mmCIF file of C-alpha atoms and ligand atoms in Angstrom:
data_model
loop_
_atom_site.group_PDB
_atom_site.id
_atom_site.type_symbol
_atom_site.label_atom_id
_atom_site.label_comp_id
_atom_site.label_asym_id
_atom_site.label_seq_id
_atom_site.Cartn_x
_atom_site.Cartn_y
_atom_site.Cartn_z
ATOM 1 C CA UNK C 6 85.561 31.541 74.850
ATOM 2 C CA UNK C 7 83.278 31.845 77.847
ATOM 3 C CA UNK C 8 81.555 35.020 78.963
ATOM 4 C CA UNK C 9 83.455 37.336 81.304
ATOM 5 C CA UNK C 10 81.433 36.426 84.407
ATOM 6 C CA UNK C 11 82.057 32.738 83.813
ATOM 7 C CA UNK C 12 85.765 33.301 83.211
ATOM 8 C CA UNK C 13 86.040 35.300 86.416
ATOM 9 C CA UNK C 14 84.387 32.495 88.373
ATOM 10 C CA UNK C 15 86.290 29.656 86.687
ATOM 11 C CA UNK C 16 89.606 31.491 86.279
ATOM 12 C CA UNK C 17 92.452 29.204 85.317
ATOM 13 C CA UNK C 18 95.294 30.962 87.137
ATOM 14 C CA UNK C 19 96.924 28.919 89.874
ATOM 15 C CA UNK C 20 99.481 30.694 92.065
ATOM 16 C CA UNK C 21 102.812 28.889 92.304
ATOM 17 C CA UNK C 22 103.109 26.330 95.090
ATOM 18 C CA UNK C 23 105.713 26.693 97.801
ATOM 19 C CA UNK C 24 104.554 29.937 99.375
ATOM 20 C CA UNK C 25 106.114 30.226 102.833
ATOM 21 C CA UNK C 26 105.228 32.821 105.470
ATOM 22 C CA UNK C 27 105.058 32.983 109.269
ATOM 23 C CA UNK C 28 101.327 32.292 109.438
ATOM 24 C CA UNK C 29 99.497 29.464 107.626
ATOM 25 C CA UNK C 30 97.000 30.461 104.967
ATOM 26 C CA UNK C 31 93.330 30.955 105.783
ATOM 27 C CA UNK C 32 90.995 28.638 103.887
ATOM 28 C CA UNK C 33 87.305 29.439 103.872
ATOM 29 C CA UNK C 34 84.697 27.054 102.550
ATOM 30 C CA UNK C 35 81.329 25.509 102.883
ATOM 31 C CA UNK C 36 81.623 23.677 99.529
ATOM 32 C CA UNK C 37 84.785 21.715 98.876
ATOM 33 C CA UNK C 38 85.400 20.425 95.305
ATOM 34 C CA UNK C 39 85.961 16.733 94.612
ATOM 35 C CA UNK C 40 88.131 15.778 91.651
ATOM 36 C CA UNK C 41 85.567 13.136 90.546
ATOM 37 C CA UNK C 42 82.350 11.433 91.552
ATOM 38 C CA UNK C 43 84.371 8.398 92.531
ATOM 39 C CA UNK C 44 86.432 10.560 94.856
ATOM 40 C CA UNK C 45 83.247 12.084 96.241
ATOM 41 C CA UNK C 46 81.949 8.617 97.080
ATOM 42 C CA UNK C 47 85.243 7.443 98.509
ATOM 43 C CA UNK C 48 86.333 10.375 100.670
ATOM 44 C CA UNK C 49 85.409 9.788 104.294
ATOM 45 C CA UNK C 50 84.709 12.935 106.274
ATOM 46 C CA UNK C 51 86.003 11.214 109.430
ATOM 47 C CA UNK C 52 89.356 10.674 107.840
ATOM 48 C CA UNK C 53 91.693 13.669 107.911
ATOM 49 C CA UNK C 54 93.466 12.668 104.695
ATOM 50 C CA UNK C 55 91.058 14.646 102.470
ATOM 51 C CA UNK C 56 88.338 17.273 102.481
ATOM 52 C CA UNK C 57 84.600 16.774 102.054
ATOM 53 C CA UNK C 58 82.760 19.798 103.414
ATOM 54 C CA UNK C 59 83.726 22.997 105.214
ATOM 55 C CA UNK C 60 82.034 21.885 108.423
ATOM 56 C CA UNK C 61 84.152 18.708 108.441
ATOM 57 C CA UNK C 62 87.437 20.554 108.221
ATOM 58 C CA UNK C 63 89.656 22.784 106.136
ATOM 59 C CA UNK C 64 93.440 23.166 106.046
ATOM 60 C CA UNK C 65 92.995 26.014 108.542
ATOM 61 C CA UNK C 66 90.997 24.040 111.118
ATOM 62 C CA UNK C 67 93.114 20.876 110.689
ATOM 63 C CA UNK C 68 96.237 22.957 111.345
ATOM 64 C CA UNK C 69 94.758 24.514 114.463
ATOM 65 C CA UNK C 70 93.578 21.124 115.753
ATOM 66 C CA UNK C 71 97.030 19.603 115.300
ATOM 67 C CA UNK C 72 98.748 22.491 117.094
ATOM 68 C CA UNK C 73 96.279 22.210 119.979
ATOM 69 C CA UNK C 74 97.007 18.469 120.221
ATOM 70 C CA UNK C 75 100.664 19.351 120.612
ATOM 71 C CA UNK C 76 99.878 22.008 123.227
ATOM 72 C CA UNK C 77 97.816 19.658 125.379
ATOM 73 C CA UNK C 78 99.643 16.406 124.667
ATOM 74 C CA UNK C 79 96.610 14.817 123.005
ATOM 75 C CA UNK C 80 96.203 12.817 119.814
ATOM 76 C CA UNK C 81 92.913 14.183 118.415
ATOM 77 C CA UNK C 82 91.147 17.518 118.725
ATOM 78 C CA UNK C 83 87.750 18.963 117.811
ATOM 79 C CA UNK C 84 86.935 22.668 117.590
ATOM 80 C CA UNK C 85 83.718 24.081 118.985
ATOM 81 C CA UNK C 86 82.179 27.562 118.700
ATOM 82 C CA UNK C 87 82.885 28.337 122.386
ATOM 83 C CA UNK C 88 84.361 26.784 125.486
ATOM 84 C CA UNK C 89 80.859 26.133 126.756
ATOM 85 C CA UNK C 90 79.914 24.443 123.467
ATOM 86 C CA UNK C 91 82.913 22.139 123.975
ATOM 87 C CA UNK C 92 81.629 21.245 127.466
ATOM 88 C CA UNK C 93 78.100 20.668 126.128
ATOM 89 C CA UNK C 94 79.377 18.477 123.282
ATOM 90 C CA UNK C 95 81.119 16.172 125.753
ATOM 91 C CA UNK C 96 77.864 15.814 127.710
ATOM 92 C CA UNK C 97 75.747 15.199 124.617
ATOM 93 C CA UNK C 98 78.161 12.680 123.163
ATOM 94 C CA UNK C 99 78.689 10.601 126.286
ATOM 95 C CA UNK C 100 75.594 10.859 128.483
ATOM 96 C CA UNK C 101 72.238 9.157 128.049
ATOM 97 C CA UNK C 102 69.016 9.201 130.020
ATOM 98 C CA UNK C 103 69.596 7.414 133.336
ATOM 99 C CA UNK C 104 73.282 8.350 133.494
ATOM 100 C CA UNK C 105 74.795 10.618 136.108
ATOM 101 C CA UNK C 106 77.548 13.206 135.765
ATOM 102 C CA UNK C 107 79.627 14.452 138.701
ATOM 103 C CA UNK C 108 80.761 18.068 138.731
ATOM 104 C CA UNK C 109 83.034 19.855 141.218
ATOM 105 C CA UNK C 110 81.162 22.446 143.253
ATOM 106 C CA UNK C 111 83.628 25.128 142.097
ATOM 107 C CA UNK C 112 83.205 24.327 138.376
ATOM 108 C CA UNK C 113 82.701 26.957 135.701
ATOM 109 C CA UNK C 114 79.158 28.212 136.446
ATOM 110 C CA UNK C 115 77.521 27.685 133.036
ATOM 111 C CA UNK C 116 78.704 24.062 133.097
ATOM 112 C CA UNK C 117 76.576 23.590 136.239
ATOM 113 C CA UNK C 118 73.685 25.432 134.548
ATOM 114 C CA UNK C 119 73.832 22.932 131.655
ATOM 115 C CA UNK C 120 73.483 20.053 134.131
ATOM 116 C CA UNK C 121 70.618 21.780 135.953
ATOM 117 C CA UNK C 122 68.866 22.690 132.702
ATOM 118 C CA UNK C 123 69.124 20.519 129.595
ATOM 119 C CA UNK C 124 70.767 17.456 131.149
ATOM 120 C CA UNK C 125 68.206 17.246 133.940
ATOM 121 C CA UNK C 126 65.357 17.680 131.439
ATOM 122 C CA UNK C 127 66.735 14.762 129.431
ATOM 123 C CA UNK C 128 66.837 12.479 132.475
ATOM 124 C CA UNK C 129 70.579 12.824 133.087
ATOM 125 C CA UNK C 130 71.217 13.470 136.767
ATOM 126 C CA UNK C 131 74.141 15.258 138.361
ATOM 127 C CA UNK C 132 75.770 15.598 141.751
ATOM 128 C CA UNK C 133 78.267 18.188 142.919
ATOM 129 C CA UNK C 134 81.319 17.001 144.818
ATOM 130 C CA UNK C 135 83.746 18.812 147.068
ATOM 131 C CA UNK C 136 86.804 19.420 144.881
ATOM 132 C CA UNK C 137 89.076 19.492 147.930
ATOM 133 C CA UNK C 138 87.969 16.146 149.406
ATOM 134 C CA UNK C 139 88.850 13.237 147.072
ATOM 135 C CA UNK C 140 86.903 10.863 149.350
ATOM 136 C CA UNK C 141 83.762 12.864 148.585
ATOM 137 C CA UNK C 142 84.257 12.261 144.863
ATOM 138 C CA UNK C 143 84.900 8.559 145.478
ATOM 139 C CA UNK C 144 81.766 8.277 147.624
ATOM 140 C CA UNK C 145 79.566 9.917 144.994
ATOM 141 C CA UNK C 146 80.542 7.536 142.178
ATOM 142 C CA UNK C 147 77.759 4.964 141.697
ATOM 143 C CA UNK C 148 76.904 2.486 138.908
ATOM 144 C CA UNK C 149 74.984 5.364 137.237
ATOM 145 C CA UNK C 150 78.073 7.579 137.024
ATOM 146 C CA UNK C 151 79.366 7.866 133.452
ATOM 147 C CA UNK C 152 81.378 11.078 133.497
ATOM 148 C CA UNK C 153 83.277 13.142 136.048
ATOM 149 C CA UNK C 154 84.283 16.732 135.366
ATOM 150 C CA UNK C 155 87.459 18.098 136.912
ATOM 151 C CA UNK C 156 88.785 21.636 137.011
ATOM 152 C CA UNK C 157 92.127 22.957 138.297
ATOM 153 C CA UNK C 158 92.181 25.558 139.652
ATOM 154 C CA UNK C 159 88.489 26.025 140.432
ATOM 155 C CA UNK C 160 86.544 28.842 138.825
ATOM 156 C CA UNK C 161 86.435 32.109 140.787
ATOM 157 C CA UNK C 162 87.745 30.674 144.080
ATOM 158 C CA UNK C 163 90.899 29.119 142.592
ATOM 159 C CA UNK C 164 91.252 26.199 144.987
ATOM 160 C CA UNK C 165 93.705 23.686 143.568
ATOM 161 C CA UNK C 166 92.464 20.075 143.890
ATOM 162 C CA UNK C 167 94.528 16.907 144.149
ATOM 163 C CA UNK C 168 94.065 16.326 140.433
ATOM 164 C CA UNK C 169 96.187 13.155 140.341
ATOM 165 C CA UNK C 170 94.149 11.555 143.115
ATOM 166 C CA UNK C 171 90.884 12.587 141.445
ATOM 167 C CA UNK C 172 92.004 10.992 138.166
ATOM 168 C CA UNK C 173 93.101 7.825 140.002
ATOM 169 C CA UNK C 174 89.639 7.590 141.598
ATOM 170 C CA UNK C 175 87.927 7.900 138.195
ATOM 171 C CA UNK C 176 90.245 5.312 136.607
ATOM 172 C CA UNK C 177 89.709 2.866 139.442
ATOM 173 C CA UNK C 178 85.929 3.256 139.084
ATOM 174 C CA UNK C 179 86.087 2.936 135.288
ATOM 175 C CA UNK C 180 84.350 6.265 134.575
ATOM 176 C CA UNK C 181 85.409 8.882 132.057
ATOM 177 C CA UNK C 182 87.053 11.972 133.458
ATOM 178 C CA UNK C 183 86.995 15.224 131.530
ATOM 179 C CA UNK C 184 89.063 18.204 132.587
ATOM 180 C CA UNK C 185 88.228 21.837 131.964
ATOM 181 C CA UNK C 186 91.828 22.827 131.223
ATOM 182 C CA UNK C 187 91.240 26.505 130.508
ATOM 183 C CA UNK C 188 93.194 27.693 133.568
ATOM 184 C CA UNK C 189 96.197 25.451 132.877
ATOM 185 C CA UNK C 190 96.044 26.238 129.137
ATOM 186 C CA UNK C 191 98.279 23.252 128.338
ATOM 187 C CA UNK C 192 101.161 25.110 130.018
ATOM 188 C CA UNK C 193 100.780 24.783 133.791
ATOM 189 C CA UNK C 194 100.648 20.962 133.592
ATOM 190 C CA UNK C 195 100.076 18.216 131.024
ATOM 191 C CA UNK C 196 96.511 16.889 131.342
ATOM 192 C CA UNK C 197 97.283 13.527 129.703
ATOM 193 C CA UNK C 198 100.556 13.040 131.550
ATOM 194 C CA UNK C 199 100.092 14.389 135.043
ATOM 195 C CA UNK C 200 103.126 12.613 136.493
ATOM 196 C CA UNK C 201 105.897 13.011 133.909
ATOM 197 C CA UNK C 202 108.274 10.080 133.976
ATOM 198 C CA UNK C 203 105.786 7.754 135.670
ATOM 199 C CA UNK C 204 105.807 4.131 134.463
ATOM 200 C CA UNK C 205 102.160 4.230 133.407
ATOM 201 C CA UNK C 206 100.829 7.565 132.223
ATOM 202 C CA UNK C 207 98.243 9.112 134.500
ATOM 203 C CA UNK C 208 95.911 11.444 132.684
ATOM 204 C CA UNK C 209 92.405 12.571 131.993
ATOM 205 C CA UNK C 210 90.341 11.085 129.156
ATOM 206 C CA UNK C 211 89.236 14.414 127.731
ATOM 207 C CA UNK C 212 90.593 17.936 128.022
ATOM 208 C CA UNK C 213 88.397 20.820 127.011
ATOM 209 C CA UNK C 214 89.880 24.272 126.640
ATOM 210 C CA UNK C 215 88.159 27.643 126.256
ATOM 211 C CA UNK C 216 90.421 28.968 123.493
ATOM 212 C CA UNK C 217 88.501 32.190 124.090
ATOM 213 C CA UNK C 218 90.951 32.841 126.940
ATOM 214 C CA UNK C 219 94.723 32.506 126.508
ATOM 215 C CA UNK C 220 95.077 30.865 123.074
ATOM 216 C CA UNK C 221 93.088 33.712 121.512
ATOM 217 C CA UNK C 222 94.683 36.240 123.813
ATOM 218 C CA UNK C 223 92.758 39.155 122.377
ATOM 219 C CA UNK C 224 89.413 39.062 124.142
ATOM 220 C CA UNK C 225 87.871 39.041 120.667
ATOM 221 C CA UNK C 226 87.323 35.380 119.760
ATOM 222 C CA UNK C 227 84.992 32.705 121.132
ATOM 223 C CA UNK C 228 86.161 29.119 120.590
ATOM 224 C CA UNK C 229 86.624 25.852 122.405
ATOM 225 C CA UNK C 230 88.460 22.587 121.862
ATOM 226 C CA UNK C 231 87.964 18.977 122.895
ATOM 227 C CA UNK C 232 91.209 17.006 123.014
ATOM 228 C CA UNK C 233 91.580 13.266 123.582
ATOM 229 C CA UNK C 234 94.154 10.497 123.317
ATOM 230 C CA UNK C 235 91.858 7.551 122.715
ATOM 231 C CA UNK C 236 90.611 6.956 119.150
ATOM 232 C CA UNK C 237 87.333 5.305 120.169
ATOM 233 C CA UNK C 238 86.430 8.068 122.572
ATOM 234 C CA UNK C 239 87.413 10.678 119.993
ATOM 235 C CA UNK C 240 85.132 9.058 117.419
ATOM 236 C CA UNK C 241 82.146 9.129 119.796
ATOM 237 C CA UNK C 242 82.760 12.833 120.335
ATOM 238 C CA UNK C 243 83.396 13.503 116.651
ATOM 239 C CA UNK C 244 80.188 11.799 115.484
ATOM 240 C CA UNK C 245 78.114 13.830 117.943
ATOM 241 C CA UNK C 246 80.009 17.017 117.040
ATOM 242 C CA UNK C 247 79.255 16.391 113.344
ATOM 243 C CA UNK C 248 75.580 15.582 113.926
ATOM 244 C CA UNK C 249 75.160 18.759 115.960
ATOM 245 C CA UNK C 250 76.646 20.760 113.091
ATOM 246 C CA UNK C 251 79.305 22.483 115.169
ATOM 247 C CA UNK C 252 81.970 24.414 113.359
ATOM 248 C CA UNK C 253 84.155 27.495 113.708
ATOM 249 C CA UNK C 254 84.780 30.401 111.342
ATOM 250 C CA UNK C 255 88.042 30.440 109.404
ATOM 251 C CA UNK C 256 88.906 33.967 110.533
ATOM 252 C CA UNK C 257 88.434 32.987 114.160
ATOM 253 C CA UNK C 258 90.597 29.888 113.670
ATOM 254 C CA UNK C 259 93.221 32.135 112.100
ATOM 255 C CA UNK C 260 93.085 34.508 115.083
ATOM 256 C CA UNK C 261 93.794 31.608 117.444
ATOM 257 C CA UNK C 262 96.587 30.316 115.170
ATOM 258 C CA UNK C 263 98.083 33.812 115.410
ATOM 259 C CA UNK C 264 97.825 33.760 119.191
ATOM 260 C CA UNK C 265 99.520 30.384 119.727
ATOM 261 C CA UNK C 266 103.154 31.409 119.071
ATOM 262 C CA UNK C 267 103.012 33.979 121.881
ATOM 263 C CA UNK C 268 100.871 31.859 124.223
ATOM 264 C CA UNK C 269 103.658 30.751 126.576
ATOM 265 C CA UNK C 270 105.210 34.233 126.754
ATOM 266 C CA UNK C 271 101.865 35.856 127.479
ATOM 267 C CA UNK C 272 100.911 33.210 130.034
ATOM 268 C CA UNK C 273 104.104 33.734 132.010
ATOM 269 C CA UNK C 274 103.728 37.536 131.815
ATOM 270 C CA UNK C 275 100.145 37.310 133.144
ATOM 271 C CA UNK C 276 101.424 34.895 135.805
ATOM 272 C CA UNK C 277 104.279 37.135 136.977
ATOM 273 C CA UNK C 278 102.094 40.259 137.319
ATOM 274 C CA UNK C 279 99.342 38.309 139.061
ATOM 275 C CA UNK C 280 101.713 36.940 141.681
ATOM 276 C CA UNK C 281 103.016 40.470 142.408
ATOM 277 C CA UNK C 282 99.478 41.771 142.861
ATOM 278 C CA UNK C 283 98.391 38.773 144.947
ATOM 279 C CA UNK C 284 101.413 39.303 147.242
ATOM 280 C CA UNK C 285 100.489 42.977 147.503
ATOM 281 C CA UNK C 286 96.883 42.068 148.373
ATOM 282 C CA UNK C 287 98.138 39.728 151.108
ATOM 283 C CA UNK C 288 99.641 42.742 152.927
ATOM 284 C CA UNK C 289 96.435 44.786 152.836
ATOM 285 C CA UNK C 290 94.060 44.806 155.798
ATOM 286 C CA UNK C 291 91.023 45.392 153.551
ATOM 287 C CA UNK C 292 91.163 41.742 152.455
ATOM 288 C CA UNK C 293 90.363 38.832 154.754
ATOM 289 C CA UNK C 294 91.728 36.287 152.252
ATOM 290 C CA UNK C 295 93.646 36.237 148.981
ATOM 291 C CA UNK C 296 93.101 33.287 146.648
ATOM 292 C CA UNK C 297 95.875 32.275 144.260
ATOM 293 C CA UNK C 298 97.268 28.732 144.219
ATOM 294 C CA UNK C 299 100.907 29.907 144.405
ATOM 295 C CA UNK C 300 100.249 31.561 147.792
ATOM 296 C CA UNK C 301 101.103 29.234 150.667
ATOM 297 C CA UNK C 302 97.865 30.271 152.432
ATOM 298 C CA UNK C 303 95.612 29.521 149.458
ATOM 299 C CA UNK C 304 93.493 26.320 149.496
ATOM 300 C CA UNK C 305 95.243 23.478 147.703
ATOM 301 C CA UNK C 306 98.604 25.253 147.460
ATOM 302 C CA UNK C 307 100.502 21.997 148.063
ATOM 303 C CA UNK C 308 98.663 20.289 145.168
ATOM 304 C CA UNK C 309 99.510 23.190 142.849
ATOM 305 C CA UNK C 310 103.120 23.047 144.015
ATOM 306 C CA UNK C 311 103.382 19.324 143.341
ATOM 307 C CA UNK C 312 101.776 19.509 139.880
ATOM 308 C CA UNK C 313 102.756 22.904 138.492
ATOM 309 C CA UNK C 314 105.675 24.502 140.245
ATOM 310 C CA UNK C 315 108.325 22.469 138.487
ATOM 311 C CA UNK C 316 106.449 22.145 135.198
ATOM 312 C CA UNK C 317 106.965 24.364 132.176
ATOM 313 C CA UNK C 318 104.207 26.696 133.256
ATOM 314 C CA UNK C 319 103.021 28.081 136.520
ATOM 315 C CA UNK C 320 99.668 29.703 137.098
ATOM 316 C CA UNK C 321 97.117 31.648 135.112
ATOM 317 C CA UNK C 322 96.604 35.385 135.559
ATOM 318 C CA UNK C 323 93.714 35.198 138.004
ATOM 319 C CA UNK C 324 93.419 35.962 141.686
ATOM 320 C CA UNK C 325 90.471 36.601 143.976
ATOM 321 C CA UNK C 326 90.091 38.429 147.255
ATOM 322 C CA UNK C 327 87.565 38.037 150.030
ATOM 323 C CA UNK C 328 86.933 41.488 151.462
ATOM 324 C CA UNK C 329 86.925 41.875 155.243
ATOM 325 C CA UNK C 330 83.394 41.248 156.565
ATOM 326 C CA UNK C 331 83.031 44.906 157.628
ATOM 327 C CA UNK C 332 82.505 45.918 153.979
ATOM 328 C CA UNK C 333 79.037 45.793 152.429
ATOM 329 C CA UNK C 334 78.213 44.780 148.869
ATOM 330 C CA UNK C 335 77.547 48.452 148.084
ATOM 331 C CA UNK C 336 81.050 49.395 149.272
ATOM 332 C CA UNK C 337 82.720 46.596 147.321
ATOM 333 C CA UNK C 338 80.727 47.496 144.208
ATOM 334 C CA UNK C 339 81.922 51.112 144.632
ATOM 335 C CA UNK C 340 85.525 49.832 144.752
ATOM 336 C CA UNK C 341 85.006 47.913 141.481
ATOM 337 C CA UNK C 342 83.403 50.967 139.870
ATOM 338 C CA UNK C 343 86.349 53.135 140.998
ATOM 339 C CA UNK C 344 88.931 51.010 139.166
ATOM 340 C CA UNK C 345 90.181 52.606 135.965
ATOM 341 C CA UNK C 346 92.546 50.121 134.311
ATOM 342 C CA UNK C 347 90.620 47.058 135.511
ATOM 343 C CA UNK C 348 87.437 47.020 133.428
ATOM 344 C CA UNK C 349 84.228 45.374 134.654
ATOM 345 C CA UNK C 350 83.636 42.318 132.504
ATOM 346 C CA UNK C 351 83.576 38.542 132.230
ATOM 347 C CA UNK C 352 86.160 36.257 130.728
ATOM 348 C CA UNK C 353 89.959 36.520 130.890
ATOM 349 C CA UNK C 354 93.102 35.867 128.894
ATOM 350 C CA UNK C 355 93.204 39.137 126.986
ATOM 351 C CA UNK C 356 95.466 42.198 127.344
ATOM 352 C CA UNK C 357 93.004 44.220 129.444
ATOM 353 C CA UNK C 358 92.683 43.573 133.188
ATOM 354 C CA UNK C 359 89.175 42.748 134.384
ATOM 355 C CA UNK C 360 87.257 42.668 137.650
ATOM 356 C CA UNK C 361 84.012 40.925 138.675
ATOM 357 C CA UNK C 362 82.360 40.837 142.126
ATOM 358 C CA UNK C 363 80.648 37.480 142.717
ATOM 359 C CA UNK C 364 77.768 36.417 144.942
ATOM 360 C CA UNK C 365 79.340 33.182 145.981
ATOM 361 C CA UNK C 366 76.423 31.797 147.963
ATOM 362 C CA UNK C 367 74.318 31.742 144.796
ATOM 363 C CA UNK C 368 77.033 29.736 143.035
ATOM 364 C CA UNK C 369 77.824 27.054 145.624
ATOM 365 C CA UNK C 370 75.938 24.443 147.604
ATOM 366 C CA UNK C 371 77.114 26.200 150.773
ATOM 367 C CA UNK C 372 79.891 28.589 151.792
ATOM 368 C CA UNK C 373 83.099 26.534 151.407
ATOM 369 C CA UNK C 374 84.685 25.900 154.818
ATOM 370 C CA UNK C 375 88.123 26.887 153.523
ATOM 371 C CA UNK C 376 86.914 30.378 152.596
ATOM 372 C CA UNK C 377 86.624 33.349 154.934
ATOM 373 C CA UNK C 378 83.259 35.105 155.068
ATOM 374 C CA UNK C 379 83.057 38.278 153.021
ATOM 375 C CA UNK C 380 82.384 39.575 149.552
ATOM 376 C CA UNK C 381 84.449 37.935 146.865
ATOM 377 C CA UNK C 382 85.984 39.774 143.932
ATOM 378 C CA UNK C 383 87.937 38.135 141.129
ATOM 379 C CA UNK C 384 90.637 39.905 139.173
ATOM 380 C CA UNK C 385 91.874 38.853 135.762
ATOM 381 C CA UNK C 386 95.285 40.402 135.273
ATOM 382 C CA UNK C 387 96.025 41.596 131.758
ATOM 383 C CA UNK C 388 99.283 42.617 130.161
ATOM 384 C CA UNK C 389 99.487 46.144 131.573
ATOM 385 C CA UNK C 390 102.499 46.975 133.793
ATOM 386 C CA UNK C 391 101.983 45.458 137.252
ATOM 387 C CA UNK C 392 102.974 48.728 138.987
ATOM 388 C CA UNK C 393 100.174 50.560 137.176
ATOM 389 C CA UNK C 394 97.677 47.859 138.105
ATOM 390 C CA UNK C 395 98.752 48.003 141.755
ATOM 391 C CA UNK C 396 98.388 51.805 141.722
ATOM 392 C CA UNK C 397 94.908 51.391 140.229
ATOM 393 C CA UNK C 398 93.870 48.978 142.990
ATOM 394 C CA UNK C 399 95.274 51.363 145.631
ATOM 395 C CA UNK C 400 93.545 54.442 144.247
ATOM 396 C CA UNK C 401 90.228 52.569 144.023
ATOM 397 C CA UNK C 402 90.475 51.446 147.675
ATOM 398 C CA UNK C 403 90.906 55.094 148.716
ATOM 399 C CA UNK C 404 88.605 56.875 146.291
ATOM 400 C CA UNK C 405 85.743 54.453 147.073
ATOM 401 C CA UNK C 406 86.232 55.129 150.789
ATOM 402 C CA UNK C 407 87.194 51.547 151.744
ATOM 403 C CA UNK C 408 90.584 52.718 153.027
ATOM 404 C CA UNK C 409 91.205 55.846 155.017
HETATM 405 C C1 LIG F 503 85.438 30.972 129.919
HETATM 406 C C2 LIG F 503 85.440 29.595 130.402
HETATM 407 C C3 LIG F 503 84.705 28.612 129.751
HETATM 408 C C4 LIG F 503 83.789 28.886 128.593
HETATM 409 O O1 LIG F 503 84.381 29.494 127.509
HETATM 410 P P1 LIG F 503 83.481 30.337 126.477
HETATM 411 O O2 LIG F 503 84.292 30.315 125.230
HETATM 412 O O3 LIG F 503 83.331 31.698 127.082
HETATM 413 O O4 LIG F 503 82.177 29.635 126.322
HETATM 414 C C5 LIG F 503 84.774 27.327 130.236
HETATM 415 N N1 LIG F 503 85.525 27.023 131.310
HETATM 416 C C6 LIG F 503 86.235 27.942 131.963
HETATM 417 C C7 LIG F 503 87.046 27.535 133.139
HETATM 418 C C8 LIG F 503 86.225 29.255 131.540
HETATM 419 O O5 LIG F 503 86.918 30.168 132.223
#
């Protein structure tokens, strides 16, 4: 007989196997037990057939990784503590002093900050290319170029690039191309199979996804993923990921697992409301330009149409407006403050609609030629009724004095 405390810790009860329920169980661990010392010596943490340490994977994280592979059409997946951590892991795993990385000028801002900060300090250079001019990307590839980032649609301004042509340019030059696939979410298009039915698959080498957005769906989880199809490339990323000690919490992984079954339904609901509001904005004289890839007038519309319109998905729940140049920053800020349902805040993909005014000139090399001059505001459309969101936008235009 052992003492009570010992019995409680080493309790012999095992629940019956075969428990089935809609959601997979949540396994939490730093320590993982080995059945023997021999097993401890033999189990390889890189091999997903067993468990060695919580940081190297649990049933919960393996399950999430496999489901994300299915979502994106990849073969291997790594989880990171945020979307930005996923981006940084790719850079740290693949780039060395003397290398150069190419980034689209409309990339997610903190990804550019990483290049301008840590990467530069480590002797890794970067250049920004025009996402709408494939020849500019081709011209910027040199023998130093190791990695090219792609993003479709672009952050904040939502231009849709000729993704297929960009990938072809990278393949022809023999450089890795990594896509920030947060906007497409694995639904708008297939990053590893951009031309379904083509004889030879055309796809990116790496897809990162800020699971923080649509897969989580709640605005309450930070997580990222790095998905690949090539085993060698995956292993380079995995070794770096392990050495950096990156992991995710089991409860967060569970929250994303809970979000995945409704991902496609939510994405299309966000999409439908966003298109209604973007069409409404197009009719309003307060806006000089409305940016949403499904609008014929929006930059890169034809590329979106070719890649996404006939695919399973469509477009994410984001649109931006450029206010007519007669409005000052103070006036546009007052409009944002006057919104009631749209909250002021970063990120997207959750149920609550969000608004952010951006100072575009601080974010870009120069004012993009395809954009009208004026103050830019981005809306993230949540899951509220579109008619209520439209009424909110209308009341804010009037109560802030922008419309008479
Ligand atoms: C939000 C976002 C990220 C970063 O995700 P976090 O989890 O917030 O770090 C990366 N790329 C894009 C396009 C995003 O919108």
